[in-house]
Coordinates of C-alpha atoms and ligand atoms in Angstrom, one line a residue:
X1 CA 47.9 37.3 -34.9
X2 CA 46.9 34.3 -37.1
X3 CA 45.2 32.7 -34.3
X4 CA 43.4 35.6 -33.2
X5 CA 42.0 36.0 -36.7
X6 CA 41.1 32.2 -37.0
X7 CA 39.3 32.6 -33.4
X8 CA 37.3 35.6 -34.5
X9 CA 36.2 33.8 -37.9
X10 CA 34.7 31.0 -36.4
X11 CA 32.8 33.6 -33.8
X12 CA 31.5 34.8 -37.6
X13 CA 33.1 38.5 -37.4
X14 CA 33.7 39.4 -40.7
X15 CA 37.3 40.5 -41.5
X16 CA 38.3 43.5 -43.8
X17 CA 39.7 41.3 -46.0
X18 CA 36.5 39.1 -46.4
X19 CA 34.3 42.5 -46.5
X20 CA 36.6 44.0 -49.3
X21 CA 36.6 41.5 -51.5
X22 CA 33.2 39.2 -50.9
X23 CA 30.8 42.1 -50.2
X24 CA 31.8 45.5 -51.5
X25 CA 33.8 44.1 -54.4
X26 CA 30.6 42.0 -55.6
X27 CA 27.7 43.9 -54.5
X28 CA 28.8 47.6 -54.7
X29 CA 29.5 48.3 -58.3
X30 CA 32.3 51.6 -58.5
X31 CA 29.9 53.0 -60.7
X32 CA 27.3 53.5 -57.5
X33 CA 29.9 55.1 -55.5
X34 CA 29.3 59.0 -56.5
X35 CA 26.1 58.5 -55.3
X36 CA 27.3 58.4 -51.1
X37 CA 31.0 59.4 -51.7
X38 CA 29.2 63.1 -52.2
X39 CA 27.0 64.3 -49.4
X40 CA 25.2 66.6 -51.6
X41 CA 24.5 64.3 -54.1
X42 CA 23.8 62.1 -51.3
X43 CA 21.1 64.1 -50.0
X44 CA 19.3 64.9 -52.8
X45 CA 18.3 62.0 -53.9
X46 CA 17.2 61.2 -50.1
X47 CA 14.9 63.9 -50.5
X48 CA 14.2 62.8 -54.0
X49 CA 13.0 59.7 -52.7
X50 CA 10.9 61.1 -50.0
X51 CA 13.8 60.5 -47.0
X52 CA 14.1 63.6 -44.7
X53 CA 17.4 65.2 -44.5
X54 CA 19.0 68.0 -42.5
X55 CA 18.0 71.5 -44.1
X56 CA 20.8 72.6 -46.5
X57 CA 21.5 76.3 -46.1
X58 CA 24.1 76.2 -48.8
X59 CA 27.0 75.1 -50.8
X60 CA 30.2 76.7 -51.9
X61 CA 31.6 75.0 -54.3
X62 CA 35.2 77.4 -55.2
X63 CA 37.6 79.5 -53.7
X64 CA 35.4 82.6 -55.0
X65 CA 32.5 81.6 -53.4
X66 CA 34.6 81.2 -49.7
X67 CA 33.1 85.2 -49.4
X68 CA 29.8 83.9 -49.5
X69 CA 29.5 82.4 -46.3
X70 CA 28.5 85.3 -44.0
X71 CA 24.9 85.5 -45.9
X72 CA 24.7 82.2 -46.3
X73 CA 24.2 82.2 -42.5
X74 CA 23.1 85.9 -42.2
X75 CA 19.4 84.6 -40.2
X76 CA 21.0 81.4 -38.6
X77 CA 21.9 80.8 -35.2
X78 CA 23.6 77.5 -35.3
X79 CA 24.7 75.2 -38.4
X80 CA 27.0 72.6 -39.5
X81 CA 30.1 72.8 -41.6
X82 CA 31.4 69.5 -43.6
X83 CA 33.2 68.6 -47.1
X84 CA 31.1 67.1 -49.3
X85 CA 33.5 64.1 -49.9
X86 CA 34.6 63.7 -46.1
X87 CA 34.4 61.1 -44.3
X88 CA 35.1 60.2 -40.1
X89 CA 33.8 63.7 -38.8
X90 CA 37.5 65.2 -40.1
X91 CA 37.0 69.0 -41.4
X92 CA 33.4 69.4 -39.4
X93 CA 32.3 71.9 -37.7
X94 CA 29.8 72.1 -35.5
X95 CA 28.8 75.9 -34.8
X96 CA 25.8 75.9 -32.1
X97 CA 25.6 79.9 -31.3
X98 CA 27.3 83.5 -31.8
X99 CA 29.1 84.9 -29.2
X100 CA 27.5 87.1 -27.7
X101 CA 29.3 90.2 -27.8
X102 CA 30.6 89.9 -32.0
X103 CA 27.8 88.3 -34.1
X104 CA 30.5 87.5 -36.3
X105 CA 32.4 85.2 -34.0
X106 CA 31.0 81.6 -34.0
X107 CA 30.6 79.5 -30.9
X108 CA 31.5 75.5 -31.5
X109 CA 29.8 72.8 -29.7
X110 CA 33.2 72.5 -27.3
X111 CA 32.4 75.9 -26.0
X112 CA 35.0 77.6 -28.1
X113 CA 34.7 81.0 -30.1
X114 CA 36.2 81.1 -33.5
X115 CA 36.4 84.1 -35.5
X116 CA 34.6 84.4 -39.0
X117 CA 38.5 84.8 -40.9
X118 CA 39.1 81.2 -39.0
X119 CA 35.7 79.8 -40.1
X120 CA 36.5 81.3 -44.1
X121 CA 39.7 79.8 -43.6
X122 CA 38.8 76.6 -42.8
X123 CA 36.3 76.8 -45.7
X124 CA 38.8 77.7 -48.3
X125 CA 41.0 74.7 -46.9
X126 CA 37.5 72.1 -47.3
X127 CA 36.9 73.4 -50.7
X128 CA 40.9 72.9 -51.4
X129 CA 40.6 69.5 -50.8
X130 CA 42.2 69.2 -47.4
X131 CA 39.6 66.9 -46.2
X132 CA 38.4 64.6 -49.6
X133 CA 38.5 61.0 -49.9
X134 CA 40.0 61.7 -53.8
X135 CA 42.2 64.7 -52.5
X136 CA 40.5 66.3 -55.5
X137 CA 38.7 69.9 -54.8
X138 CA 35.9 69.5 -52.8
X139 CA 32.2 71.4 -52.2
X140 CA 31.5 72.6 -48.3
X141 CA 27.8 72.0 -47.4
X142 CA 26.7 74.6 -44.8
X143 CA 23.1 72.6 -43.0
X144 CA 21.4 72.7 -40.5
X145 CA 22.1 71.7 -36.9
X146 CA 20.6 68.9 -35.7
X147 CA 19.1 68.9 -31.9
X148 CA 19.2 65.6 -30.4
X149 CA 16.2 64.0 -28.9
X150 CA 16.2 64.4 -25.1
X151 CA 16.5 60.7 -24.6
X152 CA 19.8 61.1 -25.2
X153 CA 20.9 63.9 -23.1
X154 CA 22.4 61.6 -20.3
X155 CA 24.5 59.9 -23.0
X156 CA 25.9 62.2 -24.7
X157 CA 28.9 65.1 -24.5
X158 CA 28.3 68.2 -26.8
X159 CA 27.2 66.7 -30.1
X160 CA 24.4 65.0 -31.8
X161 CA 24.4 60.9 -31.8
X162 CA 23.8 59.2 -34.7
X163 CA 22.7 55.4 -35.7
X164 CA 24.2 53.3 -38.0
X165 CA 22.4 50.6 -39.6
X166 CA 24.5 48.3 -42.1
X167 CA 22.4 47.0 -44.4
X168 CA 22.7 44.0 -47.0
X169 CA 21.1 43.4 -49.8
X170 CA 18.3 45.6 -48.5
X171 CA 17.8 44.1 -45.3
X172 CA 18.7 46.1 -42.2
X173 CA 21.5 43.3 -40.3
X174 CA 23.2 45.2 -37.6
X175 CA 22.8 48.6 -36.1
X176 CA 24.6 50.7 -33.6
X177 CA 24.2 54.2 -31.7
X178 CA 27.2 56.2 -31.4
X179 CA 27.5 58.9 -28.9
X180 CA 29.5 61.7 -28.9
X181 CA 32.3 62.2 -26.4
X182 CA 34.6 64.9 -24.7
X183 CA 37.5 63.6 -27.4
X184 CA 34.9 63.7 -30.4
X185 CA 34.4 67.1 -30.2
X186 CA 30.5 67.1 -31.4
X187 CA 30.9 64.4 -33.7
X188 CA 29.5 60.9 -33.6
X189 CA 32.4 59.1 -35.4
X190 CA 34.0 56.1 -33.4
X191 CA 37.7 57.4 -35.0
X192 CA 37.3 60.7 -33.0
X193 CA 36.5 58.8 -29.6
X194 CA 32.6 58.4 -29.8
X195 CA 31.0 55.4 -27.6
X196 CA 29.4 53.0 -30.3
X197 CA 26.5 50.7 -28.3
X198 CA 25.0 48.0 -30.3
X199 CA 21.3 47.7 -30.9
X200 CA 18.6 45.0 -30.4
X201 CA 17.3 44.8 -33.7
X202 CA 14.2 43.7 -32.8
X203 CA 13.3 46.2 -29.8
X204 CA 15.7 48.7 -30.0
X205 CA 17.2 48.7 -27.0
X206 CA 20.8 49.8 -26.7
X207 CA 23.0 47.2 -24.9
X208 CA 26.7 47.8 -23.9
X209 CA 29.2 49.9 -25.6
X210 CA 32.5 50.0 -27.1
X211 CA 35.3 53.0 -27.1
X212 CA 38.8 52.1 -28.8
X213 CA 38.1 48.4 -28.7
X214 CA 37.0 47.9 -25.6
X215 CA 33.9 47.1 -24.4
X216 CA 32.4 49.7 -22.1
X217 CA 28.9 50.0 -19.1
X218 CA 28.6 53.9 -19.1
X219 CA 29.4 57.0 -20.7
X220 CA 33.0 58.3 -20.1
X221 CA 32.0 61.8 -19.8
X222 CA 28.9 61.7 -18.0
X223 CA 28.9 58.4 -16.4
X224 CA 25.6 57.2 -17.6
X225 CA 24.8 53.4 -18.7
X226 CA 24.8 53.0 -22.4
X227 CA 22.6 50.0 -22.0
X228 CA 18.7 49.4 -21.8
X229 CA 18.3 53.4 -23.6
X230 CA 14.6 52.8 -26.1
X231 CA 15.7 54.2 -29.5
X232 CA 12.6 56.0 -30.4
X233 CA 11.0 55.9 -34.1
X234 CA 13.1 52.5 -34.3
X235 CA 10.6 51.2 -36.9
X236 CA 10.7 54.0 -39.1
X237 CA 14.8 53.9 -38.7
X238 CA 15.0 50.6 -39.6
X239 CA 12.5 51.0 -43.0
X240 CA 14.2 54.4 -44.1
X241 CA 17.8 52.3 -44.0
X242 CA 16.2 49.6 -45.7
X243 CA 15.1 51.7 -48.2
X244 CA 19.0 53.3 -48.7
X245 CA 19.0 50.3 -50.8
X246 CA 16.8 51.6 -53.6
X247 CA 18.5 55.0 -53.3
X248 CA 21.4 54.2 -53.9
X249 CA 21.5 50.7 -55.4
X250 CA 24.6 49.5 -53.0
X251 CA 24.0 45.5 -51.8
X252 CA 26.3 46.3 -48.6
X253 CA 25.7 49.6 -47.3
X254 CA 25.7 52.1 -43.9
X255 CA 22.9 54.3 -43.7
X256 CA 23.5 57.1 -41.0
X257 CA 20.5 58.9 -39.2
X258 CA 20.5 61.5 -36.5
X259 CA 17.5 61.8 -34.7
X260 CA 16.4 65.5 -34.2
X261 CA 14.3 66.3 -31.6
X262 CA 11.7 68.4 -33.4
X263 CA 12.3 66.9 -36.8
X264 CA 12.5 63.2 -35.9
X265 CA 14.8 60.8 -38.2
X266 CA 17.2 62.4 -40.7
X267 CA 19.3 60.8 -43.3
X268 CA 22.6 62.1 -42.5
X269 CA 24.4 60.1 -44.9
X270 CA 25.1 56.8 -46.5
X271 CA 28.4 54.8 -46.8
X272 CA 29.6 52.4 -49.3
X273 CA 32.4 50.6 -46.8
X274 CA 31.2 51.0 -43.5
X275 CA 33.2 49.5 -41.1
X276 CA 33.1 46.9 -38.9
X277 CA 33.3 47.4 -35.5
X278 CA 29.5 47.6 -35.1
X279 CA 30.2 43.6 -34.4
X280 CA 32.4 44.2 -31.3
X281 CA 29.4 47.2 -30.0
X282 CA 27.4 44.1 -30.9
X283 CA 29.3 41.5 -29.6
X284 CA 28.3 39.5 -32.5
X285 CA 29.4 39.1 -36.1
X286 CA 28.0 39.9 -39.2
X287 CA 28.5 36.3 -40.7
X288 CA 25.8 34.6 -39.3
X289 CA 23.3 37.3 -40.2
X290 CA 23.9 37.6 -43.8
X291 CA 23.7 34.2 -44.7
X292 CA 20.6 34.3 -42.6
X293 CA 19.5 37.0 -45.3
X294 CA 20.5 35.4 -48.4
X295 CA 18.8 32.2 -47.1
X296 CA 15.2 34.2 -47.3
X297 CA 16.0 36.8 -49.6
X298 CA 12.6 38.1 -51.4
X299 CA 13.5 40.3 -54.4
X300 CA 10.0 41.7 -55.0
X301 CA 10.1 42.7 -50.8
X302 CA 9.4 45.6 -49.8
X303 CA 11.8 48.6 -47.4
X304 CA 8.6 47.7 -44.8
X305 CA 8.5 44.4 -45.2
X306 CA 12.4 43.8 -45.2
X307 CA 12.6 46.2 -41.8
X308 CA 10.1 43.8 -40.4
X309 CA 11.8 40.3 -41.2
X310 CA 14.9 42.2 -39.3
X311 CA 13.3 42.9 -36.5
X312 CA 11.9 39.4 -36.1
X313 CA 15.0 37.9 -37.3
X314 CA 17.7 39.7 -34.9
X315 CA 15.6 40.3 -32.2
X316 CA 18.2 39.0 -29.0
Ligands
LIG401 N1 23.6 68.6 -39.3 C1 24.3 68.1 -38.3 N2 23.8 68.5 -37.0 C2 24.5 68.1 -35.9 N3 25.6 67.2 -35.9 C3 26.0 66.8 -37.1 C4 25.4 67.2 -38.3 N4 26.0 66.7 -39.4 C5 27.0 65.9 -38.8 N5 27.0 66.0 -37.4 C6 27.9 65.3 -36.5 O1 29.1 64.9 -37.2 C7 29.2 63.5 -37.3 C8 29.7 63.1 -38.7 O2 28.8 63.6 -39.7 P1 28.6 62.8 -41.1 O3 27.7 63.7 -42.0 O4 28.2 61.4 -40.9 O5 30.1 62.9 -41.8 P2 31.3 61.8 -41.9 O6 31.2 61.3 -43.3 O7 32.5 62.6 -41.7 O8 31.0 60.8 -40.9 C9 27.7 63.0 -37.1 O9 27.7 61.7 -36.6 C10 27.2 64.0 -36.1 O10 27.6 63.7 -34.8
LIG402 MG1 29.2 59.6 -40.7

């Protein structure tokens, strides 16, 4: 174990230990933390700062409110369902369609109908608290569902991809594309079996992927490569992540975007400890590249101009 550890430092993969204590204890201050720990507040000030963000149909923020669901979605077709405070796809739902024969039964990306008493259910369980990172009550944020661009239709199995970015001190240092899986059931978290697939910074070209540890050529599902796919509107990806820094004010951060086919980019959220196996989807670590950032860190830079030294920088 030790050695495997010392191996993997001298490779410069950051450790949890080094990222809890050197980055997030140093350069996110607690005081930040409501800011992405609460996807509502979370978005707004996305769209306060000019960031696109999935449509928000509505909120219910109490047990009394649970009712209100059926005309929050009265006109809508397909949606999203998520706690506010969630975190690793638990306790979302992704509802692509109505069944065709009760307009009050709900079709989930897996194919499966649920009934509306299953859907106000789950609702009254989110807004309990079931799926909070504080096990405090929590709000339920009813959006709108994104439709992936077609360039990933090959890669991915019944749910919308998403790219992470981690980004230090401003500067975009790693990103990754995660892709949704038979196991993730429409969601793009790595804990519920998504393909992550690093990114060429500087072209944004996917390159090979990683599933439970291990790296991986093609999608299990479908069978396609993960490598050598163009992530399109990279530049603007990389600038919007960038500026998650001013949005939030957090030196060591994990901007999420889903990229909708009509809509383009979308800020889907922002995370104060994102993980760290966007090194092994990599197959680099993170070391290298931030003291490559502190070394020409510009204070007075721009989101545009700090996207830009990225690209150059960490271009493979
Ligand atoms: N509005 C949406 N449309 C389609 N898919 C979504 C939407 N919101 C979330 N998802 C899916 O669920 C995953 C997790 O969503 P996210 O908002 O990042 O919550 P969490 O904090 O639980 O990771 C996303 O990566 C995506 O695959
Ligand atoms: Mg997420």
């Amino acid at each position: 174990m030790f050695a495997v550890a010392k191996k993997l430092r001298e490779a410069g993969v950051l450790g949890l230990n080094e990222r809890n204590s050197e980055f997030i204890m140093r350069l996110n201050p607690r005081s930040l933390y409501p800011r992405v720990d609460d996807k509502v507040l979370t978005k707004q000030l996305a769209l306060d700062a000019g960031m696109p963000v999935p449509d928000l149909y509505g909120v219910i923020t109490n047990q009394g409110e649970v009712s209100t669901f059926p005309d929050i979605v009265t006109n809508r077709e397909s949606f999203v369902i998520k706690p506010a405070q969630g975190s690793g796809g638990d306790g979302i739902i992704v509802v692509t369609g109505r069944s065709q024969r009760k307009r009050d039964c709900y079709r989930l990306s897996s194919g499966m109908i649920v009934s509306e008493g299953e859907i106000l259910y789950h609702l009254s369980n989110i807004v309990g608290g079931q799926y909070s990172l504080s096990g405090n009550p929590d709000k339920a944020l009813i959006e709108y569902c994104v439709r992936f661009d077609p360039v990933f239709a090959d890669v991915s199995y019944q749910g919308v991809p998403d790219v992470r970015v981690v980004v230090y001190r401003g500067y975009p240092a790693m990103a990754m594309v995660r892709l949704p899986t038979r196991a993730s059931d429409g969601k793009a978290n790595l804990h519920q079996g998504a393909v992550g697939a690093g990114i060429d910074m500087g072209t944004g070209r996917t390159l090979n992927g990683v599933l439970d540890d291990e790296v991986v050529e093609d999608h299990p599902d479908t069978g396609a490569l993960v490598a050598g796919l163009e992530i399109p509107h990279w530049t603007f990806i990389l600038e919007s992540s960038a500026k998650g820094y001013e949005v939030t004010g957090l030196g060591y951060l994990g901007v999420d975007m889903v990229i909708d086919r009509d809509r383009g980019p979308l800020i889907l959220e922002m995370n104060a400890r994102p993980g760290l196996n966007i090194q092994i989807a990599n197959g680099v670590g993170l070391t290298d590249r931030i003291s490559r950032i502190d070394a020409i860190y510009n204070a007075s830079a721009s989101p545009g101009e700090r996207a830009a030294v990225a690209r150059r920088e960490f271009q493979l």
